Short mmCIF file of C-alpha atoms in Angstrom, two decimals:
data_model
loop_
_atom_site.label_atom_id
_atom_site.label_comp_id
_atom_site.label_asym_id
_atom_site.label_seq_id
_atom_site.Cartn_x
_atom_site.Cartn_y
_atom_site.Cartn_z
CA UNK U 1 -44.02 115.71 172.90
CA UNK U 2 -46.65 112.96 173.02
CA UNK U 3 -46.06 109.76 171.12
CA UNK U 4 -49.37 110.10 169.28
CA UNK U 5 -52.28 112.50 169.00
CA UNK U 6 -55.86 111.44 168.36
CA UNK U 7 -57.97 114.14 166.67
CA UNK U 8 -61.75 113.64 166.57
CA UNK U 9 -64.15 116.23 165.17
CA UNK U 10 -64.81 118.78 167.93
CA UNK U 11 -68.42 119.16 169.02
CA UNK U 12 -69.36 122.69 167.97
CA UNK U 13 -71.70 123.55 170.81
CA UNK U 14 -72.89 122.33 174.18
CA UNK U 15 -75.57 119.68 174.52
CA UNK U 16 -78.27 119.12 177.13
CA UNK U 17 -79.63 115.97 178.69
CA UNK U 18 -82.04 114.23 176.34
CA UNK U 19 -85.40 112.88 177.58
CA UNK U 20 -84.23 109.29 177.08
CA UNK U 21 -81.22 109.87 179.32
CA UNK U 22 -83.45 111.03 182.16
CA UNK U 23 -84.81 107.51 182.65
CA UNK U 24 -81.56 106.48 184.39
CA UNK U 25 -81.80 109.34 186.92
CA UNK U 26 -83.95 109.55 190.02
CA UNK U 27 -86.71 112.16 189.78
CA UNK U 28 -85.24 114.57 192.38
CA UNK U 29 -81.82 114.48 190.76
CA UNK U 30 -83.20 115.00 187.26
CA UNK U 31 -85.34 117.94 188.40
CA UNK U 32 -82.31 119.54 190.04
CA UNK U 33 -80.26 119.11 186.90
CA UNK U 34 -82.99 120.51 184.68
CA UNK U 35 -83.66 123.53 186.86
CA UNK U 36 -80.07 124.57 187.55
CA UNK U 37 -77.09 123.16 185.75
CA UNK U 38 -78.39 122.43 182.26
CA UNK U 39 -80.21 125.73 181.92
CA UNK U 40 -76.79 127.39 182.13
CA UNK U 41 -75.78 126.01 178.72
CA UNK U 42 -77.64 128.78 176.89
CA UNK U 43 -75.49 131.38 178.63
CA UNK U 44 -72.22 129.57 178.00
CA UNK U 45 -69.98 129.66 175.00
CA UNK U 46 -69.67 126.93 172.45
CA UNK U 47 -66.86 124.58 173.36
CA UNK U 48 -64.91 125.69 170.31
CA UNK U 49 -64.87 129.19 171.85
CA UNK U 50 -63.89 127.78 175.23
CA UNK U 51 -60.97 125.95 173.61
CA UNK U 52 -59.93 129.11 171.77
CA UNK U 53 -59.90 131.23 174.90
CA UNK U 54 -57.98 128.67 176.92
CA UNK U 55 -55.46 128.39 174.09
CA UNK U 56 -54.84 132.12 174.35
CA UNK U 57 -54.33 131.79 178.12
CA UNK U 58 -51.87 128.88 177.91
CA UNK U 59 -48.62 130.94 177.89
CA UNK U 60 -49.64 132.86 181.02
CA UNK U 61 -51.68 130.21 182.80
CA UNK U 62 -49.23 128.74 185.31
CA UNK U 63 -47.91 132.16 186.41
CA UNK U 64 -51.41 133.14 187.48
CA UNK U 65 -53.08 129.85 188.43
CA UNK U 66 -52.29 129.85 192.15
CA UNK U 67 -55.66 128.43 193.16
CA UNK U 68 -55.65 125.79 190.43
CA UNK U 69 -52.13 124.72 191.41
CA UNK U 70 -53.15 124.39 195.06
CA UNK U 71 -56.19 122.36 194.02
CA UNK U 72 -54.12 120.03 191.82
CA UNK U 73 -51.58 119.48 194.59
CA UNK U 74 -54.28 118.67 197.14
CA UNK U 75 -56.08 116.32 194.76
CA UNK U 76 -52.84 114.42 194.17
CA UNK U 77 -52.21 114.16 197.91
CA UNK U 78 -55.69 112.69 198.40
CA UNK U 79 -55.32 110.36 195.44
CA UNK U 80 -52.09 108.88 196.79
CA UNK U 81 -54.07 107.51 199.76
CA UNK U 82 -56.25 105.39 197.50
CA UNK U 83 -54.30 104.47 194.37
CA UNK U 84 -52.26 101.24 194.18
CA UNK U 85 -48.49 101.65 193.73
CA UNK U 86 -48.42 100.31 190.17
CA UNK U 87 -50.93 101.43 187.54
CA UNK U 88 -51.19 99.88 184.10
CA UNK U 89 -53.01 102.69 182.28
CA UNK U 90 -54.15 106.13 183.45
CA UNK U 91 -56.18 108.90 181.82
CA UNK U 92 -56.06 112.59 182.71
CA UNK U 93 -58.96 114.74 181.49
CA UNK U 94 -58.34 118.43 180.81
CA UNK U 95 -54.57 118.67 181.11
CA UNK U 96 -54.29 122.35 180.15
CA UNK U 97 -50.73 123.56 180.50
CA UNK U 98 -49.69 120.29 182.16
CA UNK U 99 -49.40 121.44 185.77
CA UNK U 100 -51.36 118.52 187.22
CA UNK U 101 -49.95 116.21 184.54
CA UNK U 102 -46.41 116.71 185.77
CA UNK U 103 -47.47 116.26 189.40
CA UNK U 104 -49.11 112.95 188.51
CA UNK U 105 -46.22 111.62 186.46
CA UNK U 106 -43.65 112.65 189.07
CA UNK U 107 -45.51 110.93 191.90
CA UNK U 108 -47.42 107.99 190.42
CA UNK U 109 -46.10 105.02 188.48
CA UNK U 110 -48.12 104.09 185.38
CA UNK U 111 -47.08 102.01 182.39
CA UNK U 112 -49.12 104.16 180.02
CA UNK U 113 -50.36 107.74 180.30
CA UNK U 114 -53.27 109.00 178.19
CA UNK U 115 -53.79 112.76 178.39
CA UNK U 116 -56.79 114.67 177.09
CA UNK U 117 -57.72 118.27 176.50
CA UNK U 118 -60.37 120.12 174.54
CA UNK U 119 -57.60 122.37 173.21
CA UNK U 120 -55.17 120.56 170.90
CA UNK U 121 -52.49 123.22 171.54
CA UNK U 122 -52.07 121.67 175.01
CA UNK U 123 -50.31 118.70 173.40
CA UNK U 124 -47.09 120.72 173.23
CA UNK U 125 -47.20 121.36 176.99
CA UNK U 126 -47.34 117.74 178.18
CA UNK U 127 -45.53 114.43 177.79
CA UNK U 128 -47.77 111.41 177.30
CA UNK U 129 -47.96 108.11 175.47
CA UNK U 130 -51.16 109.27 173.79
CA UNK U 131 -52.68 112.75 173.63
CA UNK U 132 -56.45 112.65 173.06
CA UNK U 133 -57.57 115.95 171.57
CA UNK U 134 -61.21 116.92 171.85
CA UNK U 135 -64.31 117.04 173.98
CA UNK U 136 -64.20 114.22 176.53
CA UNK U 137 -68.01 114.03 176.42
CA UNK U 138 -68.00 112.92 172.78
CA UNK U 139 -64.49 111.48 172.45
CA UNK U 140 -64.47 107.70 171.80
CA UNK U 141 -62.73 105.85 174.64
CA UNK U 142 -61.91 102.18 174.12
CA UNK U 143 -59.09 101.63 176.63
CA UNK U 144 -59.66 100.04 180.06
CA UNK U 145 -58.20 102.35 182.70
CA UNK U 146 -57.04 101.79 186.26
CA UNK U 147 -57.25 105.53 186.97
CA UNK U 148 -59.16 108.44 185.47
CA UNK U 149 -58.39 111.81 187.02
CA UNK U 150 -58.97 115.49 186.39
CA UNK U 151 -58.24 118.75 188.19
CA UNK U 152 -60.44 121.84 187.74
CA UNK U 153 -62.09 120.67 184.51
CA UNK U 154 -65.40 118.99 185.36
CA UNK U 155 -67.11 122.37 185.84
CA UNK U 156 -67.08 122.67 182.03
CA UNK U 157 -68.90 119.36 181.54
CA UNK U 158 -72.31 119.84 179.94
CA UNK U 159 -73.83 116.51 180.94
CA UNK U 160 -72.15 115.05 184.04
CA UNK U 161 -74.65 112.18 184.29
CA UNK U 162 -73.73 110.79 180.89
CA UNK U 163 -70.02 111.42 181.37
CA UNK U 164 -69.93 109.54 184.67
CA UNK U 165 -71.58 106.54 183.07
CA UNK U 166 -69.13 106.72 180.18
CA UNK U 167 -66.11 106.87 182.53
CA UNK U 168 -67.53 104.06 184.65
CA UNK U 169 -67.64 101.87 181.53
CA UNK U 170 -63.99 102.70 180.79
CA UNK U 171 -62.68 101.88 184.25
CA UNK U 172 -61.58 98.41 185.24
CA UNK U 173 -63.44 96.87 188.20
CA UNK U 174 -62.08 98.60 191.28
CA UNK U 175 -60.68 101.43 189.15
CA UNK U 176 -60.40 104.93 190.61
CA UNK U 177 -62.07 108.14 189.43
CA UNK U 178 -60.51 111.19 191.10
CA UNK U 179 -61.45 114.74 190.18
CA UNK U 180 -62.02 118.23 191.46
CA UNK U 181 -64.79 120.58 190.47
CA UNK U 182 -66.40 123.54 192.25
CA UNK U 183 -69.45 124.19 194.43
CA UNK U 184 -72.16 126.73 193.56
CA UNK U 185 -70.42 129.43 195.67
CA UNK U 186 -67.35 129.48 193.42
CA UNK U 187 -66.20 132.98 192.39
CA UNK U 188 -69.28 134.43 194.09
CA UNK U 189 -67.86 137.96 193.92
CA UNK U 190 -67.85 137.86 190.11
CA UNK U 191 -71.29 136.29 189.85
CA UNK U 192 -72.81 138.82 192.26
CA UNK U 193 -71.50 141.83 190.36
CA UNK U 194 -71.86 140.63 186.77
CA UNK U 195 -74.70 138.08 186.94
CA UNK U 196 -72.46 135.86 184.79
CA UNK U 197 -70.84 132.54 185.49
CA UNK U 198 -71.14 128.80 185.37
CA UNK U 199 -73.94 127.20 187.34
CA UNK U 200 -72.39 124.33 189.26
CA UNK U 201 -74.18 121.15 190.35
CA UNK U 202 -74.45 120.99 194.12
CA UNK U 203 -72.46 118.44 196.15
CA UNK U 204 -75.72 116.56 196.72
CA UNK U 205 -76.28 116.22 192.97
CA UNK U 206 -72.74 114.90 192.47
CA UNK U 207 -73.24 112.33 195.23
CA UNK U 208 -76.47 111.09 193.65
CA UNK U 209 -74.96 110.91 190.17
CA UNK U 210 -71.94 108.96 191.39
CA UNK U 211 -74.09 106.44 193.21
CA UNK U 212 -76.44 106.00 190.26
CA UNK U 213 -73.46 105.51 187.92
CA UNK U 214 -72.06 102.60 189.95
CA UNK U 215 -69.40 104.40 191.99
CA UNK U 216 -68.63 104.17 195.67
CA UNK U 217 -67.34 107.43 197.09
CA UNK U 218 -64.06 107.15 199.01
CA UNK U 219 -63.50 110.87 199.61
CA UNK U 220 -65.89 113.78 199.20
CA UNK U 221 -65.05 117.21 200.63
CA UNK U 222 -65.35 120.90 199.79
CA UNK U 223 -62.82 123.60 200.62
CA UNK U 224 -62.31 127.35 200.24
CA UNK U 225 -59.35 129.13 198.69
CA UNK U 226 -59.31 132.93 198.81
CA UNK U 227 -56.84 134.84 196.68
CA UNK U 228 -56.14 138.50 197.47
CA UNK U 229 -55.36 141.11 194.83
CA UNK U 230 -54.21 144.71 194.91
CA UNK U 231 -57.11 146.01 192.82
CA UNK U 232 -60.33 144.94 191.08
CA UNK U 233 -58.42 145.34 187.81
CA UNK U 234 -55.97 142.68 189.02
CA UNK U 235 -58.90 140.34 189.73
CA UNK U 236 -60.06 140.58 186.11
CA UNK U 237 -56.52 140.13 184.82
CA UNK U 238 -56.21 136.95 186.90
CA UNK U 239 -59.39 135.56 185.35
CA UNK U 240 -58.20 136.46 181.87
CA UNK U 241 -54.78 134.85 182.33
CA UNK U 242 -56.29 131.60 183.63
CA UNK U 243 -58.98 131.31 180.93
CA UNK U 244 -61.88 131.66 183.36
CA UNK U 245 -63.34 134.45 181.19
CA UNK U 246 -64.45 131.67 178.81
CA UNK U 247 -67.64 131.52 180.87
CA UNK U 248 -69.77 133.72 178.65
CA UNK U 249 -69.46 136.39 176.00
CA UNK U 250 -69.58 139.61 178.02
CA UNK U 251 -68.89 143.06 176.61
CA UNK U 252 -66.93 145.25 179.00
CA UNK U 253 -67.77 148.85 178.13
CA UNK U 254 -65.99 151.70 179.87
CA UNK U 255 -69.07 152.33 182.00
CA UNK U 256 -69.47 148.66 182.96
CA UNK U 257 -65.84 148.41 183.96
CA UNK U 258 -66.05 151.56 186.03
CA UNK U 259 -69.18 150.30 187.80
CA UNK U 260 -67.61 146.87 188.37
CA UNK U 261 -64.48 148.38 189.94
CA UNK U 262 -66.52 150.70 192.17
CA UNK U 263 -68.85 147.94 193.37
CA UNK U 264 -65.95 145.56 194.02
CA UNK U 265 -64.30 148.20 196.19
CA UNK U 266 -67.50 148.95 198.06
CA UNK U 267 -68.53 145.34 198.71
CA UNK U 268 -65.33 143.37 199.04
CA UNK U 269 -62.28 145.53 199.83
CA UNK U 270 -60.68 144.32 203.06
CA UNK U 271 -57.54 145.91 204.50
CA UNK U 272 -56.67 147.33 201.10
CA UNK U 273 -56.97 143.96 199.34
CA UNK U 274 -59.60 142.52 197.03
CA UNK U 275 -60.54 138.85 197.58
CA UNK U 276 -61.59 136.29 194.99
CA UNK U 277 -62.96 133.02 196.37
CA UNK U 278 -62.63 129.56 194.86
CA UNK U 279 -64.64 126.71 196.39
CA UNK U 280 -63.16 123.41 195.16
CA UNK U 281 -64.93 120.10 195.63
CA UNK U 282 -62.68 117.03 195.81
CA UNK U 283 -64.11 113.66 194.82
CA UNK U 284 -62.47 110.24 194.79
CA UNK U 285 -64.66 107.30 193.85
CA UNK U 286 -64.22 103.65 192.93
CA UNK U 287 -66.02 101.56 190.35
CA UNK U 288 -67.83 98.90 192.34
CA UNK U 289 -70.53 97.60 190.02
CA UNK U 290 -71.65 97.26 186.45
CA UNK U 291 -73.90 100.16 185.51
CA UNK U 292 -77.25 99.36 184.01
CA UNK U 293 -79.44 102.07 182.46
#
């Protein structure tokens, strides 16, 4: 169990980029963000609902999170090429069931570990010096960190521009930000058939935001992970057990389910298997300057 738990008031719903915040962004980047990523907030659940659904998935998460485990393992491998051997204080964002947390703590040496998740129930799944419960976008952070890292969480961030500037301010000079998110092609089978899903910033948008926030990119690469299931039903069960169904409130009637299964078979069945494609994006960046708005 963590030594202490910090509990702020949870932001009830998602926010969008305010007009004042747009001043710090280049015009092309801001237009991209307006036209794609931030318009998705209306179709997404409130973060309280996201936390609730992930809490329900916690007991089954690691048994079904093959892609997320592979992503966490690869992110750690990349991180070990850039992180110094001794770290004073590290922060993990979005610990979930603690899969990546344990990888980090078993392979990196830090004097103090701070671990965060939107869902307070995650505190019982991890060991940390401090567990920070709540939305990282609104959570007060007053500790200087050598490392801030996160696996498969940044896709839930409402306002990546503001968060990057916030994390930049929390990192020591030369500190490392290492995270994975997903490209716009992530879970394309589900999006194609249901017209539902997160709208992910493109790699180009992430590169611009990092640069404008005072980061120098050390590693930036996308990948593809394809899981294969025995049936379309098994695909939906996988999403349910990993909390990915927290994307949007979607009523599955008997007719909708039947149509979904039939279309999945028609479009995607290959050699008796049914693929589901994850497209992780791995980013490692270093704080190199003081950010000025």
